[in-house]
PDB file of C-alpha atoms and ligand atoms in Angstrom:
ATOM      1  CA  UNK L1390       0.000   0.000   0.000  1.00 43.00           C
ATOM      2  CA  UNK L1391       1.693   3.270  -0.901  1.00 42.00           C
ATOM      3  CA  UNK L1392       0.263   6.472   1.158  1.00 44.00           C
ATOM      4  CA  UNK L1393      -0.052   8.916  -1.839  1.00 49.00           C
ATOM      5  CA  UNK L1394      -2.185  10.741   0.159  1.00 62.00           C
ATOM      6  CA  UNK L1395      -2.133  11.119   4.654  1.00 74.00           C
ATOM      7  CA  UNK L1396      -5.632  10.445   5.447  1.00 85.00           C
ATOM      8  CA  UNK L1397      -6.209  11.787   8.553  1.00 84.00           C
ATOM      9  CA  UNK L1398      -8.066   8.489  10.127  1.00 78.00           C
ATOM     10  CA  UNK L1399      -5.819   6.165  11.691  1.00 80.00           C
ATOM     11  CA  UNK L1400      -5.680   2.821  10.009  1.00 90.00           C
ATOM     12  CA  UNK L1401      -7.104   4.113   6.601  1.00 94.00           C
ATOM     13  CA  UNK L1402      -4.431   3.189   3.215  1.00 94.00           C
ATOM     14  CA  UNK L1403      -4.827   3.925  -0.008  1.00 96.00           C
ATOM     15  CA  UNK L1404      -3.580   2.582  -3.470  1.00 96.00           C
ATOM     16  CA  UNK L1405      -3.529   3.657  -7.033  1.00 97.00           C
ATOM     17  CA  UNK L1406      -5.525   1.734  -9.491  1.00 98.00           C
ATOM     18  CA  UNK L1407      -4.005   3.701 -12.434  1.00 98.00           C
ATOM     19  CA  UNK L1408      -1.022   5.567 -13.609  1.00 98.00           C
ATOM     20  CA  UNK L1409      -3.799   8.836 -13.799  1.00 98.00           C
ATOM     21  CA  UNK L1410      -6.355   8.753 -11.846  1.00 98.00           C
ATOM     22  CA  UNK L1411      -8.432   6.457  -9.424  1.00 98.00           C
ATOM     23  CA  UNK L1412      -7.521   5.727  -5.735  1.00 98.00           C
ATOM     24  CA  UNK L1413      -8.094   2.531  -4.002  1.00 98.00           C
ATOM     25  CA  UNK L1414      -9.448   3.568  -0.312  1.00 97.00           C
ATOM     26  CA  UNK L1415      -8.967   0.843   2.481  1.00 96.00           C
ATOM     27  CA  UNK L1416      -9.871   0.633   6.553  1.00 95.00           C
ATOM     28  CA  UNK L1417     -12.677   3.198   6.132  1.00 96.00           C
ATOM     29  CA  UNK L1418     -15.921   1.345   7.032  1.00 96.00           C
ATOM     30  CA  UNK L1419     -18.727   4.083   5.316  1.00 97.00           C
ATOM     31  CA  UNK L1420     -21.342   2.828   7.765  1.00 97.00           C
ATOM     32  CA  UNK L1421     -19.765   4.509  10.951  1.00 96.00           C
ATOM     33  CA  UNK L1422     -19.674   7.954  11.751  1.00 95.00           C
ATOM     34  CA  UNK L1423     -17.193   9.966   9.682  1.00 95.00           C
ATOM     35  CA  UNK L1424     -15.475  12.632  11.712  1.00 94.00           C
ATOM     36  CA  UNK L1425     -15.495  16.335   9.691  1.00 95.00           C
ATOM     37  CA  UNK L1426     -11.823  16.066   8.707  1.00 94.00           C
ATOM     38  CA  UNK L1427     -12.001  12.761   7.120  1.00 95.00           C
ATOM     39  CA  UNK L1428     -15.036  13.754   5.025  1.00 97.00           C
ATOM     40  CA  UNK L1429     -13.145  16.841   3.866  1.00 96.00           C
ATOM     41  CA  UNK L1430     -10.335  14.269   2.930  1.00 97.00           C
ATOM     42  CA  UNK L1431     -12.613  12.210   0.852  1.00 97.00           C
ATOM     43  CA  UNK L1432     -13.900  15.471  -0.760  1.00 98.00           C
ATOM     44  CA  UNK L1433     -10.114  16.265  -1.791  1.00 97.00           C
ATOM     45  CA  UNK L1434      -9.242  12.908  -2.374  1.00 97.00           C
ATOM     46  CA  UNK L1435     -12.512  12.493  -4.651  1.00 98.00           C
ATOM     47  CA  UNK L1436     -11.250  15.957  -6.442  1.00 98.00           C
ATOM     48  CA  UNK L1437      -7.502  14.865  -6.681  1.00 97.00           C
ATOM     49  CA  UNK L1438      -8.082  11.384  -7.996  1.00 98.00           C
ATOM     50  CA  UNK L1439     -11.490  11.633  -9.843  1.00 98.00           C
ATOM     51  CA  UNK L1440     -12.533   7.817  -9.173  1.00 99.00           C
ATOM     52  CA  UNK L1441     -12.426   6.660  -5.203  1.00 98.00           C
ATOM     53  CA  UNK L1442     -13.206   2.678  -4.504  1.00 98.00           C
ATOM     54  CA  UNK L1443     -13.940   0.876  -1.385  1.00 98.00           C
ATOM     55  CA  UNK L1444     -14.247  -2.730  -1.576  1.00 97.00           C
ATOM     56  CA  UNK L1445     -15.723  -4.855   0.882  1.00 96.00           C
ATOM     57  CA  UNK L1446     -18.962  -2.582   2.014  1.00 98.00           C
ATOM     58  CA  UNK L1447     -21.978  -4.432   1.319  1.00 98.00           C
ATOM     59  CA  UNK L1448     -24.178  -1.009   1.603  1.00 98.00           C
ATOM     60  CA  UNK L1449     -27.854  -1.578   2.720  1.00 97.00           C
ATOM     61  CA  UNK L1450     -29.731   1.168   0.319  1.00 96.00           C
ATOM     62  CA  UNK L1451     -30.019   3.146   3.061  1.00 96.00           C
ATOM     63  CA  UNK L1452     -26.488   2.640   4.333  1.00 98.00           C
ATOM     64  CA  UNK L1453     -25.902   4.495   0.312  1.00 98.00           C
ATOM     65  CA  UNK L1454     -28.237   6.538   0.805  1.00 96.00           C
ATOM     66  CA  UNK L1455     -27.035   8.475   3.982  1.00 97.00           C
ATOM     67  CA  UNK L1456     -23.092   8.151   3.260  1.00 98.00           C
ATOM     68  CA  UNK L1457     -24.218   9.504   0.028  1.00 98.00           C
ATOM     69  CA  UNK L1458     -25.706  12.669   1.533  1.00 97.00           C
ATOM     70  CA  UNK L1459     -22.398  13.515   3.338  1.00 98.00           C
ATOM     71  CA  UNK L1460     -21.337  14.825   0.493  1.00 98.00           C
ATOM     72  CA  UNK L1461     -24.700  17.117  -0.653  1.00 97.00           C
ATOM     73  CA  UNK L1462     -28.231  17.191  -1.681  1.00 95.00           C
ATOM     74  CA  UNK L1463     -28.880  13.767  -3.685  1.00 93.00           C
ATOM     75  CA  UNK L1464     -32.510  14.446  -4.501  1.00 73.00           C
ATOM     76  CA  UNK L1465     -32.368  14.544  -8.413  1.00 66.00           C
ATOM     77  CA  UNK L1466     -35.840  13.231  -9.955  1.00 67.00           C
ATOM     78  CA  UNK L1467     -35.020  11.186 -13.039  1.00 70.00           C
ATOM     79  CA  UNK L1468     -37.067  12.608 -15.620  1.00 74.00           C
ATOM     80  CA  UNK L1469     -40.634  10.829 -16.821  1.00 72.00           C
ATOM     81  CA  UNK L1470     -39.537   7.933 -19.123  1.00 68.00           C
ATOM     82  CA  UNK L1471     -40.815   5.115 -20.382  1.00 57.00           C
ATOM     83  CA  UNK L1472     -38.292   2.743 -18.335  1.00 63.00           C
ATOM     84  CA  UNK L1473     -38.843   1.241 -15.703  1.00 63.00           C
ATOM     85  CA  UNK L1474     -36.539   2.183 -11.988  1.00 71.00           C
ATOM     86  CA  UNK L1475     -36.910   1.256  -8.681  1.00 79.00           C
ATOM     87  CA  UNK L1476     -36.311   3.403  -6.297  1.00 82.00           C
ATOM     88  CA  UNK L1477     -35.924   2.837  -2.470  1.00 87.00           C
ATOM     89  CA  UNK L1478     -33.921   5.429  -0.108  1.00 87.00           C
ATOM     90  CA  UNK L1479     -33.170   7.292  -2.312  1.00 86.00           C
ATOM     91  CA  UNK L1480     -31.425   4.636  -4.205  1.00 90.00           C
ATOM     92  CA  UNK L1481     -31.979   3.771  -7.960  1.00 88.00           C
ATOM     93  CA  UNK L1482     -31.789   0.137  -8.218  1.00 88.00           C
ATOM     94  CA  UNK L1483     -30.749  -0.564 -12.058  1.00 88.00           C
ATOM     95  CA  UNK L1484     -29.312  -3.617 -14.434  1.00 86.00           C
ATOM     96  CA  UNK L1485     -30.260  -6.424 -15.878  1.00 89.00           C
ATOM     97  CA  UNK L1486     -32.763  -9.226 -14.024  1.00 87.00           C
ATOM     98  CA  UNK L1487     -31.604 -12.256 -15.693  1.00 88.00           C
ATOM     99  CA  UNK L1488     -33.992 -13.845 -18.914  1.00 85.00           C
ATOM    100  CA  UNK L1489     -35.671 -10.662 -19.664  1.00 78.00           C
ATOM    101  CA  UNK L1490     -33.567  -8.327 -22.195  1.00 74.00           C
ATOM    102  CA  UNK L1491     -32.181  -4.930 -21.514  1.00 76.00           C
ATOM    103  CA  UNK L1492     -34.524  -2.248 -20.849  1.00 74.00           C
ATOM    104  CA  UNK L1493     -33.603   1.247 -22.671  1.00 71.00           C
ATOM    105  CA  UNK L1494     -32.583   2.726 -19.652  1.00 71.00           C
ATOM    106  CA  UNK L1495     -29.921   0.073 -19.018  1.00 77.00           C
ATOM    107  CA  UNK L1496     -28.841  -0.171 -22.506  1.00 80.00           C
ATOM    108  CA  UNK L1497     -27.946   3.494 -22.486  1.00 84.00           C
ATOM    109  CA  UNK L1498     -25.450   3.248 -19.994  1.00 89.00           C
ATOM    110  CA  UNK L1499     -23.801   1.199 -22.167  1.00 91.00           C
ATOM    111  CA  UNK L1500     -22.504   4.464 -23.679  1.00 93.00           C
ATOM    112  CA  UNK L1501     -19.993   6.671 -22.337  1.00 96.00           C
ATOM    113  CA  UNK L1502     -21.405   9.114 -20.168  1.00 95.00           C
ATOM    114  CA  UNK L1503     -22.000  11.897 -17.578  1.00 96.00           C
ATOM    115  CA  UNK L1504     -24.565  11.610 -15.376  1.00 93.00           C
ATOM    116  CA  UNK L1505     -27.278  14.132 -16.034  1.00 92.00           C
ATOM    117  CA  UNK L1506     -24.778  15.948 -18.280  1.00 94.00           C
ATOM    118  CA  UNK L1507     -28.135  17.317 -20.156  1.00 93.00           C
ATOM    119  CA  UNK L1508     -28.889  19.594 -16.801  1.00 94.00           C
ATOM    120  CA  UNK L1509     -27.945  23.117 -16.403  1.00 95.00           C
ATOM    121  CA  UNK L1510     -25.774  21.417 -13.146  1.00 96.00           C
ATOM    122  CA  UNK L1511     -25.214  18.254 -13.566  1.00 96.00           C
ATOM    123  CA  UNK L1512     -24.156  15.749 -11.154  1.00 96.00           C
ATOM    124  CA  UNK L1513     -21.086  16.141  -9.080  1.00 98.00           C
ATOM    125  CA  UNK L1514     -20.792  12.881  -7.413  1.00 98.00           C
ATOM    126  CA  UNK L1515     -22.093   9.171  -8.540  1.00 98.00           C
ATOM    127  CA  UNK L1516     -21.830   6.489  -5.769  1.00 98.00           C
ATOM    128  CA  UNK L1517     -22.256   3.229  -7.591  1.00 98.00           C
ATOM    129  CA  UNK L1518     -22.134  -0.429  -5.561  1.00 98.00           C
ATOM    130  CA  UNK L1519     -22.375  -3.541  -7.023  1.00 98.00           C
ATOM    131  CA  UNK L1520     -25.370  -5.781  -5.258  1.00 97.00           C
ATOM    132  CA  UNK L1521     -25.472  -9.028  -8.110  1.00 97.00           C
ATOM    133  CA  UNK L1522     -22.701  -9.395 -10.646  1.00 97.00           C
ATOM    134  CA  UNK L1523     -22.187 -12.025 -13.815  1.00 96.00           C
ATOM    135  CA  UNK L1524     -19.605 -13.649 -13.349  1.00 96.00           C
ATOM    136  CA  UNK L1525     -16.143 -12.444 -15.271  1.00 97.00           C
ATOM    137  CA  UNK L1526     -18.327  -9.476 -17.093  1.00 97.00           C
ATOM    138  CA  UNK L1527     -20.171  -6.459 -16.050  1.00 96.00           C
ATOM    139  CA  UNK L1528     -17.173  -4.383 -15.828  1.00 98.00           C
ATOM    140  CA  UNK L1529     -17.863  -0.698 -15.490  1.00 98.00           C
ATOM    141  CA  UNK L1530     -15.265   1.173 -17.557  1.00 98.00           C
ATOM    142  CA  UNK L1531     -14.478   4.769 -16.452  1.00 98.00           C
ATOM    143  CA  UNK L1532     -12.322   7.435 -18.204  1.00 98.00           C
ATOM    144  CA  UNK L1533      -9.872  10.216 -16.914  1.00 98.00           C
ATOM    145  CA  UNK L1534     -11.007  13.548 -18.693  1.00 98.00           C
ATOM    146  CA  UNK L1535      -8.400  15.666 -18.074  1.00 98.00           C
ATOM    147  CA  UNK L1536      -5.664  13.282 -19.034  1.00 98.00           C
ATOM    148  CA  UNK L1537      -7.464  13.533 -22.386  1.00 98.00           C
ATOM    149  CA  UNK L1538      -7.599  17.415 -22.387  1.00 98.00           C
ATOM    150  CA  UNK L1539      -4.026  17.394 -21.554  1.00 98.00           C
ATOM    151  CA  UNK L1540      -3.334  14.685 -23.827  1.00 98.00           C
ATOM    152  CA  UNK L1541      -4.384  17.188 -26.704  1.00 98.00           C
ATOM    153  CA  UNK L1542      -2.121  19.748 -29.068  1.00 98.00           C
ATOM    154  CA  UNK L1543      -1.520  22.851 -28.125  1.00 98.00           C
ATOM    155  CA  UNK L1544      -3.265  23.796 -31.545  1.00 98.00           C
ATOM    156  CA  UNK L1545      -6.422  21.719 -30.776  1.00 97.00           C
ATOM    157  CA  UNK L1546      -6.612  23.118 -27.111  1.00 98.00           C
ATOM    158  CA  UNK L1547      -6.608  26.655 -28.781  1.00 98.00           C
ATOM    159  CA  UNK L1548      -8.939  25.722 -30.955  1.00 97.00           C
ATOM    160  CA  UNK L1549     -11.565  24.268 -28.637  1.00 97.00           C
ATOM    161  CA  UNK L1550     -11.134  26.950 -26.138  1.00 96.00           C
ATOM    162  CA  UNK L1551     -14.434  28.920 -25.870  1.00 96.00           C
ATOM    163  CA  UNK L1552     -16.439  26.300 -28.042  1.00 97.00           C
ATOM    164  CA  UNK L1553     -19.883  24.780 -26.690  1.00 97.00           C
ATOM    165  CA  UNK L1554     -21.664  21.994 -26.310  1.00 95.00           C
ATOM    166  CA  UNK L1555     -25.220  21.298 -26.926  1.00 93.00           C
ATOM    167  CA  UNK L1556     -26.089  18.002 -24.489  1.00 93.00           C
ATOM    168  CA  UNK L1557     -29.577  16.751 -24.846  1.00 91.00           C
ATOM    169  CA  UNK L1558     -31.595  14.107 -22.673  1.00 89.00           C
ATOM    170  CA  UNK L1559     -33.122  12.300 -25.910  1.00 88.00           C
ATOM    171  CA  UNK L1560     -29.514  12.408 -28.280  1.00 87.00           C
ATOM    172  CA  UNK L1561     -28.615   9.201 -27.948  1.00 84.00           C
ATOM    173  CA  UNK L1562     -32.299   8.252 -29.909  1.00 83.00           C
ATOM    174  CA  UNK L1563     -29.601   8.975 -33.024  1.00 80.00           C
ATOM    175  CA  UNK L1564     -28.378   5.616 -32.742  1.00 75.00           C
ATOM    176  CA  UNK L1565     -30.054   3.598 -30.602  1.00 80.00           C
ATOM    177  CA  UNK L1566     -33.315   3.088 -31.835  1.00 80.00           C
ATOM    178  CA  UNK L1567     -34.383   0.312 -28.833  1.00 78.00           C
ATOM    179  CA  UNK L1568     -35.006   3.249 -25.929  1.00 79.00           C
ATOM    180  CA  UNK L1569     -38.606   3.615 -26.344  1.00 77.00           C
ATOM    181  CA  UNK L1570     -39.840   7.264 -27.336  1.00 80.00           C
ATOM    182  CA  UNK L1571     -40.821   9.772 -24.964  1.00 83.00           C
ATOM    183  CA  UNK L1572     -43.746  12.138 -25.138  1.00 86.00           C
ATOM    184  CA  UNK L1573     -42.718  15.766 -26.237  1.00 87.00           C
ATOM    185  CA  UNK L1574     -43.664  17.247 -23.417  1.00 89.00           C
ATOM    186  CA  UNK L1575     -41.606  15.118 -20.980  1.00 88.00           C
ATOM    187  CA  UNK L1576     -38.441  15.472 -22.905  1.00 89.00           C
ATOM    188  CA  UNK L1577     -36.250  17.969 -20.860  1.00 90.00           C
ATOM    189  CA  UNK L1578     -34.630  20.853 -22.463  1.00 92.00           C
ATOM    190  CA  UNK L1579     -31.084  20.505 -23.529  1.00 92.00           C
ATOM    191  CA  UNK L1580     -27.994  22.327 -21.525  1.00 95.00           C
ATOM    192  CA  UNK L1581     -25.230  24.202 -23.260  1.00 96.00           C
ATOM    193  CA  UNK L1582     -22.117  23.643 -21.737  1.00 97.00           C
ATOM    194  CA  UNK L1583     -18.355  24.515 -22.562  1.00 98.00           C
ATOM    195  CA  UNK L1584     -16.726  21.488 -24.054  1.00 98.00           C
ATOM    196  CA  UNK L1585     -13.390  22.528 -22.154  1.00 98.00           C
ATOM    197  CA  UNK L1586     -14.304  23.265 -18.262  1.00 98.00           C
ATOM    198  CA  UNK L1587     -12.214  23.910 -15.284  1.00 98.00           C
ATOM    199  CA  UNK L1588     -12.473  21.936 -12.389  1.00 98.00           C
ATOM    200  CA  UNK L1589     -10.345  22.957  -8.786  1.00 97.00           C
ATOM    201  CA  UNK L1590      -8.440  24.488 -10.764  1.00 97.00           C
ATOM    202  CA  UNK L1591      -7.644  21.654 -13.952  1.00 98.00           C
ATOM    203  CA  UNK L1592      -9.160  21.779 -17.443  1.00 98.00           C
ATOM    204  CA  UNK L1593     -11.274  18.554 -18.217  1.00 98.00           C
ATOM    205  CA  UNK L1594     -12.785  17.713 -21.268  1.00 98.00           C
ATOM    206  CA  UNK L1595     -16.536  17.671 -20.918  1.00 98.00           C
ATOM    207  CA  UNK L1596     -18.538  15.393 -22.927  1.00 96.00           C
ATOM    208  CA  UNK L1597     -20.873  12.441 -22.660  1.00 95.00           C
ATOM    209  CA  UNK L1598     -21.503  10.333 -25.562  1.00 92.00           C
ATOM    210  CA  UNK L1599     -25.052   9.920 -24.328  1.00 87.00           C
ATOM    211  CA  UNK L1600     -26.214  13.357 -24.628  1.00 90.00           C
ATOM    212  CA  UNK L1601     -23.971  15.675 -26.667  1.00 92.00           C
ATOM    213  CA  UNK L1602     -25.162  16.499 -30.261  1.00 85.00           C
ATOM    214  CA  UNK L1603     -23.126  18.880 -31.349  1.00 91.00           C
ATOM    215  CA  UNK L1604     -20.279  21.588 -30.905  1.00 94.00           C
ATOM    216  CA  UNK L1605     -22.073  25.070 -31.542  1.00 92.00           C
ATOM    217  CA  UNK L1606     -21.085  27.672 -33.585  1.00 90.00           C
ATOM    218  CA  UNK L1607     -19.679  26.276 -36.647  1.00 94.00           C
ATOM    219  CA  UNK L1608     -21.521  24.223 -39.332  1.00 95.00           C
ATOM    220  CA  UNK L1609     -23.924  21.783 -38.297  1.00 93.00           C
ATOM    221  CA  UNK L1610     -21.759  19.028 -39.855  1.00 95.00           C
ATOM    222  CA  UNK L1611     -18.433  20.223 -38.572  1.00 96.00           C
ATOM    223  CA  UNK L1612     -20.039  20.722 -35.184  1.00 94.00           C
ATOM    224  CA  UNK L1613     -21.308  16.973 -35.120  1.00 92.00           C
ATOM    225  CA  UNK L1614     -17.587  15.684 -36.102  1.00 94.00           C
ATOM    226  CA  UNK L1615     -15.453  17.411 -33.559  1.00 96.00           C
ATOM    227  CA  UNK L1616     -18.071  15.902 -30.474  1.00 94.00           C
ATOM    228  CA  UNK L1617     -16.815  12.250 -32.868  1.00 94.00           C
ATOM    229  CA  UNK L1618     -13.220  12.959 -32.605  1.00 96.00           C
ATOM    230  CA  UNK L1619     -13.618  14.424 -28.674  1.00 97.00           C
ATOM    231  CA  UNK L1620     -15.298  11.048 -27.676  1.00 96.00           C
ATOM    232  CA  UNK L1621     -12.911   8.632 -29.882  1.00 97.00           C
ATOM    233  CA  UNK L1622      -9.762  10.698 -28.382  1.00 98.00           C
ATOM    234  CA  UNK L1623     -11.459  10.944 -24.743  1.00 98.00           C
ATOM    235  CA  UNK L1624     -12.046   7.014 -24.710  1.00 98.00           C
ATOM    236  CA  UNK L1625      -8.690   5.865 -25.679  1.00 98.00           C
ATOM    237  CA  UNK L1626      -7.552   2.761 -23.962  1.00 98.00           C
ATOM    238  CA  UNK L1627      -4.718   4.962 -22.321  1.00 98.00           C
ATOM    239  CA  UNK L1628      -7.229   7.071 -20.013  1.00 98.00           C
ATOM    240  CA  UNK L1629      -9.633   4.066 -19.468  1.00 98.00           C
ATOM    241  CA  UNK L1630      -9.494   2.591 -16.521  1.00 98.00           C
ATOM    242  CA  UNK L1631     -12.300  -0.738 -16.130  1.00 98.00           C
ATOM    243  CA  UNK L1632     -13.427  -1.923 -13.041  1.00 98.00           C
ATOM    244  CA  UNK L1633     -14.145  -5.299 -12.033  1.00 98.00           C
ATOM    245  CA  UNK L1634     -16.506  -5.580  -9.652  1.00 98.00           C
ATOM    246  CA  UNK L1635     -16.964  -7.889  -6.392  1.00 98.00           C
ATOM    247  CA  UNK L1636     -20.414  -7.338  -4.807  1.00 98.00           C
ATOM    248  CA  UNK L1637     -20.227  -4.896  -2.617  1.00 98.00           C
ATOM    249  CA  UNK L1638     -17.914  -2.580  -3.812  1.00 98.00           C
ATOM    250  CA  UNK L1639     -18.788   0.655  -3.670  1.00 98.00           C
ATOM    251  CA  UNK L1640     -17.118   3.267  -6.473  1.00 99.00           C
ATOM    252  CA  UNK L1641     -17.655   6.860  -5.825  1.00 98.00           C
ATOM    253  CA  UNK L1642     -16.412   9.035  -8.855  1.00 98.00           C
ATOM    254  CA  UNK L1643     -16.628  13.122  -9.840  1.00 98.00           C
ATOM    255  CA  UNK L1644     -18.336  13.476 -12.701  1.00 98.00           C
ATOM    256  CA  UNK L1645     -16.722  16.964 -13.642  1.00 98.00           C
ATOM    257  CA  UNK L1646     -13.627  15.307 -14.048  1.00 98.00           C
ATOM    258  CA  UNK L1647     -14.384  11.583 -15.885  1.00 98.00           C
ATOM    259  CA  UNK L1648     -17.228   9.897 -18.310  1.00 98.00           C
ATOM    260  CA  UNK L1649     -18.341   6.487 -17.576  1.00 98.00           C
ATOM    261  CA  UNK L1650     -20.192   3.380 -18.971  1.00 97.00           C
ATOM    262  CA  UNK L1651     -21.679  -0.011 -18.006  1.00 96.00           C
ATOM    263  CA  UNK L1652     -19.071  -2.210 -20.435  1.00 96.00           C
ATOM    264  CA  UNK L1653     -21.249  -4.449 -22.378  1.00 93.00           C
ATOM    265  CA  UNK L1654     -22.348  -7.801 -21.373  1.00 93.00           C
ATOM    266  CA  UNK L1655     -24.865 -10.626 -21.715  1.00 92.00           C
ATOM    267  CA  UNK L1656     -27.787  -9.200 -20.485  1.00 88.00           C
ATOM    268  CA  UNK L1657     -29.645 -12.102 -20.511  1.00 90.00           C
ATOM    269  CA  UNK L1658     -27.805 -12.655 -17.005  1.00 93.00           C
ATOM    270  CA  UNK L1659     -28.701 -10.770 -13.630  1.00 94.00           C
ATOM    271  CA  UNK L1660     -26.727  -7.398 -12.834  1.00 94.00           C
ATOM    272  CA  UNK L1661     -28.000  -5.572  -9.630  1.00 94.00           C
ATOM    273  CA  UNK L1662     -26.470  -2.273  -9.446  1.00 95.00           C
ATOM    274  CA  UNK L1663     -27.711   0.471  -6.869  1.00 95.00           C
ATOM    275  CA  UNK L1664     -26.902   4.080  -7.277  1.00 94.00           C
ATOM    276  CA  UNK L1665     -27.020   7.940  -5.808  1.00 95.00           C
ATOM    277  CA  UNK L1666     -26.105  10.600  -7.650  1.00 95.00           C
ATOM    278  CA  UNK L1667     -25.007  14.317  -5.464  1.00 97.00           C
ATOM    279  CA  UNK L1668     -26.042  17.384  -7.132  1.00 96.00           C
ATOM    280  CA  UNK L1669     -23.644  19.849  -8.140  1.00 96.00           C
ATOM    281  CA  UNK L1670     -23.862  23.185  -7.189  1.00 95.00           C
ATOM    282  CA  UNK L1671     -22.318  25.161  -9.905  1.00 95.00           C
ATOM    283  CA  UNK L1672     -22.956  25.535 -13.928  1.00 97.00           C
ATOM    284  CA  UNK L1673     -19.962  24.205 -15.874  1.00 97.00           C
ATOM    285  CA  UNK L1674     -17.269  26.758 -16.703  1.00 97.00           C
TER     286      UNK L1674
HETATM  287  C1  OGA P2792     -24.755   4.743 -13.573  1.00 72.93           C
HETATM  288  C2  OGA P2792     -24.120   3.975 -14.646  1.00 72.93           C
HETATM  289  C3  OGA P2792     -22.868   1.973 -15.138  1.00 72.93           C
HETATM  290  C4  OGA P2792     -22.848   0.541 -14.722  1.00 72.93           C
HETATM  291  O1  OGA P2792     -25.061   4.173 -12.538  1.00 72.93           O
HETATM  292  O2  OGA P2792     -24.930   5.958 -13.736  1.00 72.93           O
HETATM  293  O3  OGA P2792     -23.907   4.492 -15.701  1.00 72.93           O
HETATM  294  O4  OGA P2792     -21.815  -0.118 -14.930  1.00 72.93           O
HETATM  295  N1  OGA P2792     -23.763   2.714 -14.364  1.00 72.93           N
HETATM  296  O5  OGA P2792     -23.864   0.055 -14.204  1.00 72.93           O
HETATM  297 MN1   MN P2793     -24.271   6.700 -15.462  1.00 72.93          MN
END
């Protein structure tokens, strides 16, 4: 165990899961009461390393639930779709039941993602743990967005400086015509946000291949190409890092800082999966 970072709780160790982001987070049982200067830890180690994971937990939904709102208000209605969630605590339950095939819901998180990158403020924090898993699949892949930004040339971070966005919730409907449609009037309206954003201080790439359409402000066309080449270049094997997953792991990740996805499997076999999301508090910028 290296100690990259001094947590302040005795007994706590950490480890890095990848040569950019990610930090492995042992001895911290999220049940118990978490004194004021370890949560402020987590924060910064959440910030730091983008993806924190803490395996072992076996989280009750409401054991999610209230480490979950540690961090900030985790009330964020999903908006009226045709798919089917449970929800209990607080908790979305979501994956695959085993015989019955993919809902939409679960076949869009197939793609890479933000969560709720189609809201003025999106989400800040996910907390994902794994209840059921497949054996050898089910992997959740999860990539480092500011080792892509940094990872571009000086010429194409000129060039992308100032350039927007468009994220919508119903993009995705492009090319994957299985999610069942959605009445026109439940369809939420789509956020503009800067595909470049700064984040404590570091400049992330923000995208989600689930909702963006296009980069404003230059032909349609154009505009729809450069979000292609962002997500290609963002999702390069060298910034991915893919988790697999014992039940009851429990991966907490900033969503400023990296895009996700559920890495496809058979979904003809049972995947339980339960999930809060933390609001942000600020627009992107
Ligand atoms: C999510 C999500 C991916 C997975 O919970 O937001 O995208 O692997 N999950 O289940
Ligand atoms: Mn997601």
């Amino acid at each position: 165990m290296s100690s990259l970072a001094e947590a302040p709780t005795r007994g706590i160790t950490t480890r890095p899961i990848h040569p950019t982001f990610g930090l492995e987070i042992t001895g911290l049982d999220v049940t118990k009461p978490i004194d004021a200067e370890t949560l402020d830890w987590l924060k910064d180690m959440s910030s730091k390393h983008k993806l924190l994971l803490f395996k072992g937990q076996n989280l009750s939904t409401g054991d999610l639930n209230a480490f979950a709102q540690k961090f900030g208000d985790t009330a964020q209605p999903p908006p009226k779709t045709s798919a089917t969630v449970t929800r209990t605590d607080n908790i979305t339950e979501l994956g695959t039941q085993g015989g019955a095939p993919a809902s939409g819901y679960e076949v869009v998180a197939r793609f890479w993602h933000v969560d709720s990158s189609w809201r003025p403020i999106p989400t800040w924090l996910t907390l994902l743990t794994a209840v059921e898993m497949p054996e050898g699949e089910g992997h959740t892949g999860f990539a480092d967005m500011e080792a892509a930004y940094n990872a571009l040339s000086d010429e194409r971070k000129a060039f992308l400086e100032g350039k927007q966005m468009v994220h919508s919730f119903t993009a995705l409907r492009r090319y994957e015509n299985t999610i069942p449609p959605m009445a026109e009037e439940d369809v939420p309206p789509p956020a503009v946000h800067p595909v470049v954003c700064t984040v404590d201080g570091r400049k992330v790439l923000f995208l989600s291949n689930q909702t963006c359409y296009y980069v404003g402000n230059m032909p349609f066309e154009e505009g729809c190409a450069l979000y292609e080449e962002l997500i290609a270049h963002a999702t390069s094997p060298q910034f991915v890092y893919e988790h697999v997953w014992s039940p009851g792991d429990l991966a907490m990740w900033d969503d400023r800082t990296t895009m996700h996805r559920a890495v496809p499997y058979d979904s003809s076999k049972r995947r339980i999966m339960h999930r809060a999301e933390v609001k942000g508090t600020q627009v992107p910028s």
